[in-house]
CSV table of C-alpha atoms and ligand atoms in Angstrom, one decimal:
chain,number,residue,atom,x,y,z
C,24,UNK,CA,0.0,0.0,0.0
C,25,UNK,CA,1.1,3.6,-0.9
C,26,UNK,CA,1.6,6.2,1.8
C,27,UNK,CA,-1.9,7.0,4.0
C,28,UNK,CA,-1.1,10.9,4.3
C,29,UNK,CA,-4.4,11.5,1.7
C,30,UNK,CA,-7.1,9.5,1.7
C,31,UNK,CA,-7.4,6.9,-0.9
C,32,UNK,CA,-10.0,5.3,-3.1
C,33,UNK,CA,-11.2,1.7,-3.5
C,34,UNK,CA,-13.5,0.1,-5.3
C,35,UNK,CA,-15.0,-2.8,-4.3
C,36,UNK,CA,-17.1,-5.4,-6.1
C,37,UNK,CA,-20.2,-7.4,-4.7
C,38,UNK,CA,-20.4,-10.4,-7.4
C,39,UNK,CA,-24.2,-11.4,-6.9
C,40,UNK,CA,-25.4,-14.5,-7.3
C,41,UNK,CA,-28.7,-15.6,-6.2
C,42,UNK,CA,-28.9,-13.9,-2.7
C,43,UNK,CA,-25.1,-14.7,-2.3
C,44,UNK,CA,-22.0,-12.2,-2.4
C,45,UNK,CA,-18.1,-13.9,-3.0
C,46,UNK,CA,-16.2,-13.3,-0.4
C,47,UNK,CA,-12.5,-13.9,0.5
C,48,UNK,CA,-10.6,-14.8,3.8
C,49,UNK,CA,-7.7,-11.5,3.2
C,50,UNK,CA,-4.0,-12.6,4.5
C,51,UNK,CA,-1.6,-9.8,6.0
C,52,UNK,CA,-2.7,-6.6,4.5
C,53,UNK,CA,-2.1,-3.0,5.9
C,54,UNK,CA,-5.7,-2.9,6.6
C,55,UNK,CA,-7.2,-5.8,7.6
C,56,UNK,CA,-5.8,-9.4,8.7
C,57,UNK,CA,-8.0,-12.2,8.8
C,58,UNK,CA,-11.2,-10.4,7.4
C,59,UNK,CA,-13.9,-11.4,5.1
C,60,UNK,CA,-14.3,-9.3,2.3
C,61,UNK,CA,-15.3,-8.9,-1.7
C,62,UNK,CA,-12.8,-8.6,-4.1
C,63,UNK,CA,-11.3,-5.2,-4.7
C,64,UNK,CA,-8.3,-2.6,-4.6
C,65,UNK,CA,-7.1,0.8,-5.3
C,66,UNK,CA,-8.6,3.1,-8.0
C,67,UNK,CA,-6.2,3.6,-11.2
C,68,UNK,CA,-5.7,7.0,-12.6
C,69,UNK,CA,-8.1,7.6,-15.2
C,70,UNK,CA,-9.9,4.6,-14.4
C,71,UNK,CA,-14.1,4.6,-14.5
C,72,UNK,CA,-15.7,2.5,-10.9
C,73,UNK,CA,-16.7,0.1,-13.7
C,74,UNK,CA,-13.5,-0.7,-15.0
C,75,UNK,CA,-12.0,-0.8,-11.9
C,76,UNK,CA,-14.6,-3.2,-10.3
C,77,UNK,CA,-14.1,-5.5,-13.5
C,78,UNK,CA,-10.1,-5.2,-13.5
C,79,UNK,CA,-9.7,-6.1,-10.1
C,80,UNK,CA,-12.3,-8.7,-9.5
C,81,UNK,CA,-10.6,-10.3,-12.9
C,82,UNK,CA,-7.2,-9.8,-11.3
C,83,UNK,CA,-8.2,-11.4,-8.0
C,84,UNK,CA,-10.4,-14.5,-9.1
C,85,UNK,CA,-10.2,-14.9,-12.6
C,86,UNK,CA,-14.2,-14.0,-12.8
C,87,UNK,CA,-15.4,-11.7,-15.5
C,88,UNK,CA,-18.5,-9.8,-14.5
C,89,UNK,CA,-21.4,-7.7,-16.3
C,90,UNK,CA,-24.1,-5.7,-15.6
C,91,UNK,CA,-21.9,-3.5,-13.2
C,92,UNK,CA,-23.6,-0.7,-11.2
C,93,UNK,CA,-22.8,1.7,-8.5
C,94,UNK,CA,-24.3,0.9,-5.1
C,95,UNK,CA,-23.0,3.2,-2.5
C,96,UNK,CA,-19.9,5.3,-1.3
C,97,UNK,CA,-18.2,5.3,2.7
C,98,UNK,CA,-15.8,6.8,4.4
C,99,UNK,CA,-13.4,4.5,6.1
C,100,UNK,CA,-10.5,5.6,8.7
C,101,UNK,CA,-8.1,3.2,10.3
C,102,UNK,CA,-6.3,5.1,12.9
C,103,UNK,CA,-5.8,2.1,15.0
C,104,UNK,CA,-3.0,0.4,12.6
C,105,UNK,CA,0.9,0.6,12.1
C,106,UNK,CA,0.3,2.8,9.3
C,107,UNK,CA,-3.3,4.9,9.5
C,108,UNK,CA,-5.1,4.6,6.5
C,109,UNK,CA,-8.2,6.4,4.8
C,110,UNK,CA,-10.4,5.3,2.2
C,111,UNK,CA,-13.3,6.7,0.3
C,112,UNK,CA,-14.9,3.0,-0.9
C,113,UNK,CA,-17.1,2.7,-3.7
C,114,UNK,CA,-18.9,-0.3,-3.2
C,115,UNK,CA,-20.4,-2.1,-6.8
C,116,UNK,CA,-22.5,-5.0,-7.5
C,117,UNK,CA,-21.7,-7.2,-10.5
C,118,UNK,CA,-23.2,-10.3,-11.4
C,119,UNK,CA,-21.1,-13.4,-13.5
C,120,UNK,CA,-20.7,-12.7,-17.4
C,121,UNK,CA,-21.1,-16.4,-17.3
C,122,UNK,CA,-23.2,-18.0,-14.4
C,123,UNK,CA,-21.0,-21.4,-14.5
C,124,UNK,CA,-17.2,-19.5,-14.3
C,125,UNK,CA,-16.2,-20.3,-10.5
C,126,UNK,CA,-13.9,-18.6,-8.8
C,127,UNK,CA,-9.5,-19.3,-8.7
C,128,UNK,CA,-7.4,-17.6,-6.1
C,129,UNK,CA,-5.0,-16.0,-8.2
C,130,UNK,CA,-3.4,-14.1,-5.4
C,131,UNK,CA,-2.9,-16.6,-2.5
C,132,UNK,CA,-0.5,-14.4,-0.6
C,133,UNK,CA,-3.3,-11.7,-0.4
C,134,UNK,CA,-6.5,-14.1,0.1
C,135,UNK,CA,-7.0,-18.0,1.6
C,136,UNK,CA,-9.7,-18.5,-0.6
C,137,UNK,CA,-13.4,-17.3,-2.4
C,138,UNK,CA,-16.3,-18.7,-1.5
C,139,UNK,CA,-20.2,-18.0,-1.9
C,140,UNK,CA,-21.8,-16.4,1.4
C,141,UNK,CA,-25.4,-16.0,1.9
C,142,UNK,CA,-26.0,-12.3,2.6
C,143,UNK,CA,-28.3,-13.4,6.2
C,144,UNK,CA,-25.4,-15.6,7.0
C,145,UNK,CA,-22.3,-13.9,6.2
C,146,UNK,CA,-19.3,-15.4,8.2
C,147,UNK,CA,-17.3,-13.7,11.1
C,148,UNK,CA,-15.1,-11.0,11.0
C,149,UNK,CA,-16.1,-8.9,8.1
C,150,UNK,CA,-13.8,-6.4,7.0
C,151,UNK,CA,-14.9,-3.6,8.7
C,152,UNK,CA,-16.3,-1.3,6.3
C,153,UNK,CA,-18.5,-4.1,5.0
C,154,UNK,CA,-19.5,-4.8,8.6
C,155,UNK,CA,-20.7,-1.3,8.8
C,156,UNK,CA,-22.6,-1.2,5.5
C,157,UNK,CA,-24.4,-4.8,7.0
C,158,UNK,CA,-25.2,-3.1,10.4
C,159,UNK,CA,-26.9,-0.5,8.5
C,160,UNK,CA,-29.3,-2.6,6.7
C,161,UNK,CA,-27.7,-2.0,3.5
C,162,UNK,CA,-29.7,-4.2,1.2
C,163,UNK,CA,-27.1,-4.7,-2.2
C,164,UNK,CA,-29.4,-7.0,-4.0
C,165,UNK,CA,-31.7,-5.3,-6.7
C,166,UNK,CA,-35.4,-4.9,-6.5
C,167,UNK,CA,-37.8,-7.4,-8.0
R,225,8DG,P1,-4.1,-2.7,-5.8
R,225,8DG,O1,-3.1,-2.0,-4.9
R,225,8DG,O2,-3.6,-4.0,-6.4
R,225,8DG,O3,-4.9,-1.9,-6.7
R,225,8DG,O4,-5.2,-3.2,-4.7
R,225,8DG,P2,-5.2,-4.4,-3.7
R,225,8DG,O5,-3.9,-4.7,-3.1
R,225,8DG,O6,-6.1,-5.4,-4.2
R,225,8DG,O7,-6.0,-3.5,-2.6
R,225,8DG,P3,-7.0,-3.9,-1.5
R,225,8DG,O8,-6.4,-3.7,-0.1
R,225,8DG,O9,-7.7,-5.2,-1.7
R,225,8DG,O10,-8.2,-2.8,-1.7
R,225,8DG,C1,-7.8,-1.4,-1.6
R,225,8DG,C2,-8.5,-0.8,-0.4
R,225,8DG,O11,-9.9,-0.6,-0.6
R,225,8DG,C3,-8.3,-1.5,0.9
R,225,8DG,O12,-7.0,-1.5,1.4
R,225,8DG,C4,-9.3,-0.7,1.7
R,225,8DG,C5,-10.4,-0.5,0.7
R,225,8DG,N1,-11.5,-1.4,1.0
R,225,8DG,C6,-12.5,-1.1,1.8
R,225,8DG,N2,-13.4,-2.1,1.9
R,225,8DG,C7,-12.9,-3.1,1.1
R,225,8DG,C8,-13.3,-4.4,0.8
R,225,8DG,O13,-14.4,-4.9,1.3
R,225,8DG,N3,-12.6,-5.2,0.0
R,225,8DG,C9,-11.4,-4.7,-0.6
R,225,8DG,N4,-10.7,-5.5,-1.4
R,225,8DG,N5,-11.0,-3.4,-0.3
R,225,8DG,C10,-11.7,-2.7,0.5
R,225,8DG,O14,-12.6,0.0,2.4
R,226,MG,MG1,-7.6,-6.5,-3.4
């Protein structure tokens, strides 16, 4: 991770299938250690929320997703780490380009794993931004 003296922008992706998001058990990472969280990362320069949801959900599972849409925006401070760290997070929701693709671990010293996680079961800890948008009520799943 770069320096944390501005804040920073990631873009996450929900991939949605059914009434399940992927989630993935993160290794040692500035900001969180042992959390559950979607795939995501840092927003390129000149780079749409689109792309970047796309690029790094590609780069982090080998998953290519469509119908990409914006779902919400927080703000995120970790103060109580080595190295403070703020992020503005875009949070997306994606569903697979094709429904049988399943999901590699391309980057096993970032992540243990993906898996499919019912969104009323989600496992324990989230990462906590996630955790936050969950305690809200957040609903990322769209209206039928
Ligand atoms: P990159 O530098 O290769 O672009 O990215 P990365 O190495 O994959 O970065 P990341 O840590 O996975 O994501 C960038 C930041 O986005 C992360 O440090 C903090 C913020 N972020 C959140 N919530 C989430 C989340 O649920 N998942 C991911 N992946 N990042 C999140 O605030
Ligand atoms: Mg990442």
């Amino acid at each position: 991770m770069e320096s944390a003296a501005v804040p920073q922008v990631g873009v996450v992706a929900f991939v949605i299938t059914g009434k399940s998001i992927l989630l993935g058990k993160r290794r040692s990472v500035a900001t969180a250690n042992n959390v559950f969280a979607p795939p995501g990362g840092h927003l390129e320069f000149g780079e749409s929320f689109e792309e970047c949801a796309a690029r790094e959900v590609k780069e982090e599972t080998g998953l290519d997703i469509e119908k990409i849409e914006f779902l919400t925006v927080t703000n995120n401070v970790f103060l109580d780490q080595p190295k403070p760290a703020h992020y503005v997070t875009v949070f997306m929701r994606s569903v697979l380009a094709d429904p049988t693709q399943v999901p590699k671990n391309i980057e096993p010293e970032k992540c243990e794993g993906w898996d499919w996680y019912d969104w009323k079961n989600l496992p324990n800890p989230l990462f906590a931004p996630l955790e936050k948008m969950v305690r809200s009520g957040f609903n990322p799943f769209p209206s039928e």
